Amino acid sequence: MPGTGLGRLAKRMTAAAAVFLISSGAVLPAQAATTAGHTPSTAPAAPTDKHAITTADNGNLHTWWHDNAVFNTTGPTGNDEVRRSSFYDLQVAQENQPDKAYDAFTYMSIPRSGKDKIGYTKEDGAEFSSQAGLTMSWSSFEYAKDVWVDVSLRTGQTITSADQVQIRPSSYNFEKQLVDADTVKIKVPYSDAGYRFSVEFEPQLYTAYNDMSGDSGKLTTEAEGNRAIHTEPRNSMMIFAEPKLRGEQKERLVPTEESGSIHYPAEGEVTNLNAVTEEIIYFKPGTYSMGSDYHAVLPPNVKWVYLAPGAYVKGAFRFLHDNQSQYKVTGYGVLSGEQYVYEADTNNNYNHLSGASNCHSSCVKMLQFASADAEQKLDLQGVTVAEPPYHSFVVYGNEQTFHMNVENYKQVGSWYWQTDGIELYKGSTMKNTFFNANDDVLKMYHSDVTIDNTVIWKNENGPVIQWGWTPRNIDNVNVTNTTVIHNRMYWKDVKYNTCILNSSSHWEDMGSTTKADPNTTVKNMRFENITVEGMTNCAIRVYALSDTENIHVKNLNIDAWNGLDWTSQVSHLKRYTNPAGEKVTIGNEIPDGNGLALENYSVGGEVIEKTADNWADHQLGRIGFDGENWNSWNAWRTTP
């Protein structure tokens, strides 16, 4: 029968004790406990380089640099400047020439890009990251053979062993060598998929806590009397090792004169793209700025935007028209929204959202498309989107005819609320990506969608995987090999839109149970190999707004629960009604195998089984599904 632990409130535990009791594998580092109002304890080193900067551009390795780089940890950069990491340096050497290392530029993002709240006072999602002094650095390079990557910490903090540096996803298990007290050498094998990974120096780790105030609590860096949420680097360092494009891939993803007419913007201010007469806009290596009161609303002839490796474009693109059958946004360059305010409203001169506007229609999105009734395709490859001021990607129009192929896409510096991941439309695929997001990350709202090999760094807001918000018809979704390397989901009350897997209640009234539609069906969704590193808040909450059949979750492995009470961590499976009181249905899992299946779901290495004494809401599994759905779910261990 369903668990009854909701009537037996567990005794409150300290954060450290909770983590220890739940999973002995999750340990708070000595550096994690900090004091209130903390600013980074060790200032970055003086902005000097130990050697002349050299880069590589050959058949096996390509790195790049920005001579207009600035060290700036507190404020916005100039239009013609690129923010360089104050905390990390990176060099890359080919495996057969380990002593010949080349510099790879290390970018950095800071909360709100150092801006205050301009034109508003409401919460924007960046409060904690700003107060805690968080930053996100990243570096990209192209490679075709195995390489050695040297990562150096610029803060003056030191290590004595390569074991004090953690690579995440930890499954990569790259070879590491200590170079000196602030540098580690990492061997990155070549892969056609590339690698996107975090390099984490032990002295940089801190822990975020919930202060247990009010309904939800607030995040703090103060340990005393508070509950541990997650441990992560204060100044993060991501590395994007991307495969060099060759043959058909290069022909498809890098434009030439044979691809169509090309416009090459000049470096500097770029505010004239609305009138481009060519088919392709090609940003060469360099720095480009659209300013805070413009984004490119492209004319109908433009079908392709290319950002070359080393291109840094401050701005956003809207493909206003729906006439092209094939769109492309490709290249290993950076598209940064750093100059825009949060919820930059085009109806309000790009100032913060006006009360008369709807952000979904009028706010700047980093990439926005319009879709027609005719079949259309989009290739989205390689681009790094940094500091989105709102949604990073949207398509408006006929959602059934716009098909996407997304490869090697990255999203960084998502400090604000509503900086979602990507919504994939019918018949779309996505693989080999990284998302730092502060809202729903993988948005599974459409049929015939396939996603593989995703690395996620999750901030506070929204779940990792989402398929709710409104009744839907969804069929045939496959998501494989998802690794959540960090998350700060911290709510102590039971939210409708959080957890690793989630189908949220209705967006119009999240507390309503009468907005379902039994005439819609969500079915045949498979989520396989989800790894959650470190602590998290909850596994799955489904508030079904549609008939639901055959949802299979296989190999969901959670390291540990955070330090909140189990009542904050419970999973839900609920069926809602339409206004007439008709309930949606959930398929029968026992014995038909047509409901919600949790195969090899584990917490702290222990597999949760419905036939064992570990699944209930107050037990390790934290499963608190409604009793009426008893036959609609199962949890079991696969027999070897």
mmCIF file with all atom_site columns, C-alpha atoms in Angstrom, residues 377-507:
data_model
loop_
_atom_site.group_PDB
_atom_site.id
_atom_site.type_symbol
_atom_site.label_atom_id
_atom_site.label_alt_id
_atom_site.label_comp_id
_atom_site.label_asym_id
_atom_site.label_entity_id
_atom_site.label_seq_id
_atom_site.pdbx_PDB_ins_code
_atom_site.Cartn_x
_atom_site.Cartn_y
_atom_site.Cartn_z
_atom_site.occupancy
_atom_site.B_iso_or_equiv
_atom_site.pdbx_formal_charge
_atom_site.auth_seq_id
_atom_site.auth_comp_id
_atom_site.auth_asym_id
_atom_site.auth_atom_id
_atom_site.pdbx_PDB_model_num
ATOM 1   C CA . LYS A 1 377 ? 14.336 22.776 -40.649 1.00 0.00 ? 377 LYS A CA 1
ATOM 2   C CA . LEU A 1 378 ? 16.923 24.383 -38.376 1.00 0.00 ? 378 LEU A CA 1
ATOM 3   C CA . ASP A 1 379 ? 20.527 23.390 -37.846 1.00 0.00 ? 379 ASP A CA 1
ATOM 4   C CA . LEU A 1 380 ? 21.715 24.822 -34.512 1.00 0.00 ? 380 LEU A CA 1
ATOM 5   C CA . GLN A 1 381 ? 25.320 23.805 -33.949 1.00 0.00 ? 381 GLN A CA 1
ATOM 6   C CA . GLY A 1 382 ? 28.319 24.778 -31.887 1.00 0.00 ? 382 GLY A CA 1
ATOM 7   C CA . VAL A 1 383 ? 27.203 28.171 -30.611 1.00 0.00 ? 383 VAL A CA 1
ATOM 8   C CA . THR A 1 384 ? 27.755 29.216 -26.992 1.00 0.00 ? 384 THR A CA 1
ATOM 9   C CA . VAL A 1 385 ? 24.890 31.387 -25.723 1.00 0.00 ? 385 VAL A CA 1
ATOM 10  C CA . ALA A 1 386 ? 25.974 33.465 -22.723 1.00 0.00 ? 386 ALA A CA 1
ATOM 11  C CA . GLU A 1 387 ? 23.967 35.515 -20.229 1.00 0.00 ? 387 GLU A CA 1
ATOM 12  C CA . PRO A 1 388 ? 20.469 35.340 -21.740 1.00 0.00 ? 388 PRO A CA 1
ATOM 13  C CA . PRO A 1 389 ? 18.195 38.086 -20.343 1.00 0.00 ? 389 PRO A CA 1
ATOM 14  C CA . TYR A 1 390 ? 15.121 35.857 -20.725 1.00 0.00 ? 390 TYR A CA 1
ATOM 15  C CA . HIS A 1 391 ? 14.362 32.697 -22.761 1.00 0.00 ? 391 HIS A CA 1
ATOM 16  C CA . SER A 1 392 ? 17.352 31.721 -24.869 1.00 0.00 ? 392 SER A CA 1
ATOM 17  C CA . PHE A 1 393 ? 15.401 30.090 -27.704 1.00 0.00 ? 393 PHE A CA 1
ATOM 18  C CA . VAL A 1 394 ? 11.792 30.242 -28.960 1.00 0.00 ? 394 VAL A CA 1
ATOM 19  C CA . VAL A 1 395 ? 9.792  29.436 -32.075 1.00 0.00 ? 395 VAL A CA 1
ATOM 20  C CA . TYR A 1 396 ? 6.386  31.046 -32.651 1.00 0.00 ? 396 TYR A CA 1
ATOM 21  C CA . GLY A 1 397 ? 3.930  29.768 -35.252 1.00 0.00 ? 397 GLY A CA 1
ATOM 22  C CA . ASN A 1 398 ? 3.136  26.236 -36.377 1.00 0.00 ? 398 ASN A CA 1
ATOM 23  C CA . GLU A 1 399 ? 4.998  24.076 -33.875 1.00 0.00 ? 399 GLU A CA 1
ATOM 24  C CA . GLN A 1 400 ? 4.356  20.867 -35.835 1.00 0.00 ? 400 GLN A CA 1
ATOM 25  C CA . THR A 1 401 ? 6.324  21.854 -38.934 1.00 0.00 ? 401 THR A CA 1
ATOM 26  C CA . PHE A 1 402 ? 9.546  23.259 -37.456 1.00 0.00 ? 402 PHE A CA 1
ATOM 27  C CA . HIS A 1 403 ? 12.139 20.488 -37.073 1.00 0.00 ? 403 HIS A CA 1
ATOM 28  C CA . MET A 1 404 ? 15.473 21.029 -35.345 1.00 0.00 ? 404 MET A CA 1
ATOM 29  C CA . ASN A 1 405 ? 18.856 19.361 -35.348 1.00 0.00 ? 405 ASN A CA 1
ATOM 30  C CA . VAL A 1 406 ? 20.859 20.667 -32.366 1.00 0.00 ? 406 VAL A CA 1
ATOM 31  C CA . GLU A 1 407 ? 24.493 19.641 -31.869 1.00 0.00 ? 407 GLU A CA 1
ATOM 32  C CA . ASN A 1 408 ? 27.246 20.820 -29.524 1.00 0.00 ? 408 ASN A CA 1
ATOM 33  C CA . TYR A 1 409 ? 25.217 23.763 -28.266 1.00 0.00 ? 409 TYR A CA 1
ATOM 34  C CA . LYS A 1 410 ? 26.234 25.396 -24.972 1.00 0.00 ? 410 LYS A CA 1
ATOM 35  C CA . GLN A 1 411 ? 24.479 27.810 -22.596 1.00 0.00 ? 411 GLN A CA 1
ATOM 36  C CA . VAL A 1 412 ? 26.389 29.608 -19.817 1.00 0.00 ? 412 VAL A CA 1
ATOM 37  C CA . GLY A 1 413 ? 25.857 32.420 -17.321 1.00 0.00 ? 413 GLY A CA 1
ATOM 38  C CA . SER A 1 414 ? 22.117 31.878 -16.854 1.00 0.00 ? 414 SER A CA 1
ATOM 39  C CA . TRP A 1 415 ? 21.707 33.963 -13.725 1.00 0.00 ? 415 TRP A CA 1
ATOM 40  C CA . TYR A 1 416 ? 18.150 35.221 -14.248 1.00 0.00 ? 416 TYR A CA 1
ATOM 41  C CA . TRP A 1 417 ? 14.806 33.467 -13.795 1.00 0.00 ? 417 TRP A CA 1
ATOM 42  C CA . GLN A 1 418 ? 13.287 32.166 -17.059 1.00 0.00 ? 418 GLN A CA 1
ATOM 43  C CA . THR A 1 419 ? 16.600 31.366 -18.669 1.00 0.00 ? 419 THR A CA 1
ATOM 44  C CA . ASP A 1 420 ? 15.292 28.020 -19.883 1.00 0.00 ? 420 ASP A CA 1
ATOM 45  C CA . GLY A 1 421 ? 17.017 25.440 -21.972 1.00 0.00 ? 421 GLY A CA 1
ATOM 46  C CA . ILE A 1 422 ? 15.728 24.548 -25.436 1.00 0.00 ? 422 ILE A CA 1
ATOM 47  C CA . GLU A 1 423 ? 12.239 23.465 -26.444 1.00 0.00 ? 423 GLU A CA 1
ATOM 48  C CA . LEU A 1 424 ? 12.515 20.880 -29.193 1.00 0.00 ? 424 LEU A CA 1
ATOM 49  C CA . TYR A 1 425 ? 9.692  20.747 -31.702 1.00 0.00 ? 425 TYR A CA 1
ATOM 50  C CA . LYS A 1 426 ? 8.138  17.740 -33.462 1.00 0.00 ? 426 LYS A CA 1
ATOM 51  C CA . GLY A 1 427 ? 10.645 15.449 -35.135 1.00 0.00 ? 427 GLY A CA 1
ATOM 52  C CA . SER A 1 428 ? 13.705 17.149 -33.615 1.00 0.00 ? 428 SER A CA 1
ATOM 53  C CA . THR A 1 429 ? 16.998 15.774 -32.312 1.00 0.00 ? 429 THR A CA 1
ATOM 54  C CA . MET A 1 430 ? 19.604 17.147 -29.934 1.00 0.00 ? 430 MET A CA 1
ATOM 55  C CA . LYS A 1 431 ? 22.951 15.725 -28.846 1.00 0.00 ? 431 LYS A CA 1
ATOM 56  C CA . ASN A 1 432 ? 26.241 16.651 -27.192 1.00 0.00 ? 432 ASN A CA 1
ATOM 57  C CA . THR A 1 433 ? 25.161 19.792 -25.352 1.00 0.00 ? 433 THR A CA 1
ATOM 58  C CA . PHE A 1 434 ? 25.724 21.722 -22.119 1.00 0.00 ? 434 PHE A CA 1
ATOM 59  C CA . PHE A 1 435 ? 23.121 23.811 -20.302 1.00 0.00 ? 435 PHE A CA 1
ATOM 60  C CA . ASN A 1 436 ? 23.520 26.184 -17.399 1.00 0.00 ? 436 ASN A CA 1
ATOM 61  C CA . ALA A 1 437 ? 19.880 27.152 -16.874 1.00 0.00 ? 437 ALA A CA 1
ATOM 62  C CA . ASN A 1 438 ? 17.703 28.854 -14.271 1.00 0.00 ? 438 ASN A CA 1
ATOM 63  C CA . ASP A 1 439 ? 14.379 27.378 -15.362 1.00 0.00 ? 439 ASP A CA 1
ATOM 64  C CA . ASP A 1 440 ? 13.087 24.283 -17.208 1.00 0.00 ? 440 ASP A CA 1
ATOM 65  C CA . VAL A 1 441 ? 16.078 22.770 -19.021 1.00 0.00 ? 441 VAL A CA 1
ATOM 66  C CA . LEU A 1 442 ? 14.870 19.979 -21.321 1.00 0.00 ? 442 LEU A CA 1
ATOM 67  C CA . LYS A 1 443 ? 11.361 20.916 -22.435 1.00 0.00 ? 443 LYS A CA 1
ATOM 68  C CA . MET A 1 444 ? 9.580  17.844 -23.795 1.00 0.00 ? 444 MET A CA 1
ATOM 69  C CA . TYR A 1 445 ? 6.373  19.303 -25.213 1.00 0.00 ? 445 TYR A CA 1
ATOM 70  C CA . HIS A 1 446 ? 6.311  17.641 -28.640 1.00 0.00 ? 446 HIS A CA 1
ATOM 71  C CA . SER A 1 447 ? 6.312  14.208 -30.266 1.00 0.00 ? 447 SER A CA 1
ATOM 72  C CA . ASP A 1 448 ? 9.088  12.256 -31.984 1.00 0.00 ? 448 ASP A CA 1
ATOM 73  C CA . VAL A 1 449 ? 11.909 13.965 -30.098 1.00 0.00 ? 449 VAL A CA 1
ATOM 74  C CA . THR A 1 450 ? 15.306 12.420 -29.341 1.00 0.00 ? 450 THR A CA 1
ATOM 75  C CA . ILE A 1 451 ? 17.947 13.848 -26.972 1.00 0.00 ? 451 ILE A CA 1
ATOM 76  C CA . ASP A 1 452 ? 21.295 12.296 -26.105 1.00 0.00 ? 452 ASP A CA 1
ATOM 77  C CA . ASN A 1 453 ? 24.403 13.225 -24.109 1.00 0.00 ? 453 ASN A CA 1
ATOM 78  C CA . THR A 1 454 ? 23.421 16.319 -22.148 1.00 0.00 ? 454 THR A CA 1
ATOM 79  C CA . VAL A 1 455 ? 25.443 17.884 -19.316 1.00 0.00 ? 455 VAL A CA 1
ATOM 80  C CA . ILE A 1 456 ? 23.459 20.201 -17.042 1.00 0.00 ? 456 ILE A CA 1
ATOM 81  C CA . TRP A 1 457 ? 24.399 22.745 -14.381 1.00 0.00 ? 457 TRP A CA 1
ATOM 82  C CA . LYS A 1 458 ? 21.067 23.620 -12.807 1.00 0.00 ? 458 LYS A CA 1
ATOM 83  C CA . ASN A 1 459 ? 20.364 26.811 -10.914 1.00 0.00 ? 459 ASN A CA 1
ATOM 84  C CA . GLU A 1 460 ? 17.429 27.315 -8.549  1.00 0.00 ? 460 GLU A CA 1
ATOM 85  C CA . ASN A 1 461 ? 14.319 27.651 -10.711 1.00 0.00 ? 461 ASN A CA 1
ATOM 86  C CA . GLY A 1 462 ? 12.313 24.947 -12.476 1.00 0.00 ? 462 GLY A CA 1
ATOM 87  C CA . PRO A 1 463 ? 13.058 21.236 -12.988 1.00 0.00 ? 463 PRO A CA 1
ATOM 88  C CA . VAL A 1 464 ? 15.624 19.491 -15.158 1.00 0.00 ? 464 VAL A CA 1
ATOM 89  C CA . ILE A 1 465 ? 13.118 17.742 -17.453 1.00 0.00 ? 465 ILE A CA 1
ATOM 90  C CA . GLN A 1 466 ? 9.649  19.209 -17.990 1.00 0.00 ? 466 GLN A CA 1
ATOM 91  C CA . TRP A 1 467 ? 6.604  18.037 -19.983 1.00 0.00 ? 467 TRP A CA 1
ATOM 92  C CA . GLY A 1 468 ? 3.727  19.821 -18.232 1.00 0.00 ? 468 GLY A CA 1
ATOM 93  C CA . TRP A 1 469 ? 2.235  23.332 -17.847 1.00 0.00 ? 469 TRP A CA 1
ATOM 94  C CA . THR A 1 470 ? -0.804 22.590 -20.039 1.00 0.00 ? 470 THR A CA 1
ATOM 95  C CA . PRO A 1 471 ? -2.639 19.539 -21.452 1.00 0.00 ? 471 PRO A CA 1
ATOM 96  C CA . ARG A 1 472 ? -0.679 18.124 -24.390 1.00 0.00 ? 472 ARG A CA 1
ATOM 97  C CA . ASN A 1 473 ? -0.575 15.379 -26.979 1.00 0.00 ? 473 ASN A CA 1
ATOM 98  C CA . ILE A 1 474 ? 2.919  13.883 -26.838 1.00 0.00 ? 474 ILE A CA 1
ATOM 99  C CA . ASP A 1 475 ? 4.103  10.566 -28.252 1.00 0.00 ? 475 ASP A CA 1
ATOM 100 C CA . ASN A 1 476 ? 7.524  8.992  -28.711 1.00 0.00 ? 476 ASN A CA 1
ATOM 101 C CA . VAL A 1 477 ? 10.129 10.882 -26.696 1.00 0.00 ? 477 VAL A CA 1
ATOM 102 C CA . ASN A 1 478 ? 13.551 9.407  -25.948 1.00 0.00 ? 478 ASN A CA 1
ATOM 103 C CA . VAL A 1 479 ? 16.070 11.106 -23.659 1.00 0.00 ? 479 VAL A CA 1
ATOM 104 C CA . THR A 1 480 ? 19.325 9.281  -22.924 1.00 0.00 ? 480 THR A CA 1
ATOM 105 C CA . ASN A 1 481 ? 22.559 9.962  -21.043 1.00 0.00 ? 481 ASN A CA 1
ATOM 106 C CA . THR A 1 482 ? 21.739 13.071 -19.027 1.00 0.00 ? 482 THR A CA 1
ATOM 107 C CA . THR A 1 483 ? 24.171 14.171 -16.311 1.00 0.00 ? 483 THR A CA 1
ATOM 108 C CA . VAL A 1 484 ? 23.219 16.854 -13.787 1.00 0.00 ? 484 VAL A CA 1
ATOM 109 C CA . ILE A 1 485 ? 26.608 17.890 -12.444 1.00 0.00 ? 485 ILE A CA 1
ATOM 110 C CA . HIS A 1 486 ? 25.237 20.590 -10.100 1.00 0.00 ? 486 HIS A CA 1
ATOM 111 C CA . ASN A 1 487 ? 21.913 22.042 -8.990  1.00 0.00 ? 487 ASN A CA 1
ATOM 112 C CA . ARG A 1 488 ? 20.708 24.613 -6.484  1.00 0.00 ? 488 ARG A CA 1
ATOM 113 C CA . MET A 1 489 ? 17.032 23.582 -6.268  1.00 0.00 ? 489 MET A CA 1
ATOM 114 C CA . TYR A 1 490 ? 16.374 24.494 -2.661  1.00 0.00 ? 490 TYR A CA 1
ATOM 115 C CA . TRP A 1 491 ? 12.655 24.980 -1.895  1.00 0.00 ? 491 TRP A CA 1
ATOM 116 C CA . LYS A 1 492 ? 11.474 23.689 1.478   1.00 0.00 ? 492 LYS A CA 1
ATOM 117 C CA . ASP A 1 493 ? 7.819  23.891 0.466   1.00 0.00 ? 493 ASP A CA 1
ATOM 118 C CA . VAL A 1 494 ? 6.548  21.431 -2.136  1.00 0.00 ? 494 VAL A CA 1
ATOM 119 C CA . LYS A 1 495 ? 6.678  23.244 -5.466  1.00 0.00 ? 495 LYS A CA 1
ATOM 120 C CA . TYR A 1 496 ? 4.775  22.108 -8.542  1.00 0.00 ? 496 TYR A CA 1
ATOM 121 C CA . ASN A 1 497 ? 7.648  22.856 -10.942 1.00 0.00 ? 497 ASN A CA 1
ATOM 122 C CA . THR A 1 498 ? 10.854 21.364 -9.608  1.00 0.00 ? 498 THR A CA 1
ATOM 123 C CA . CYS A 1 499 ? 12.707 18.000 -9.270  1.00 0.00 ? 499 CYS A CA 1
ATOM 124 C CA . ILE A 1 500 ? 14.709 16.067 -11.824 1.00 0.00 ? 500 ILE A CA 1
ATOM 125 C CA . LEU A 1 501 ? 11.594 14.963 -13.752 1.00 0.00 ? 501 LEU A CA 1
ATOM 126 C CA . ASN A 1 502 ? 8.437  17.046 -13.718 1.00 0.00 ? 502 ASN A CA 1
ATOM 127 C CA . SER A 1 503 ? 5.065  17.496 -15.347 1.00 0.00 ? 503 SER A CA 1
ATOM 128 C CA . SER A 1 504 ? 3.885  20.729 -13.776 1.00 0.00 ? 504 SER A CA 1
ATOM 129 C CA . SER A 1 505 ? 0.352  21.807 -12.961 1.00 0.00 ? 505 SER A CA 1
ATOM 130 C CA . HIS A 1 506 ? -1.258 24.416 -15.217 1.00 0.00 ? 506 HIS A CA 1
ATOM 131 C CA . TRP A 1 507 ? 0.645  27.653 -15.752 1.00 0.00 ? 507 TRP A CA 1
#
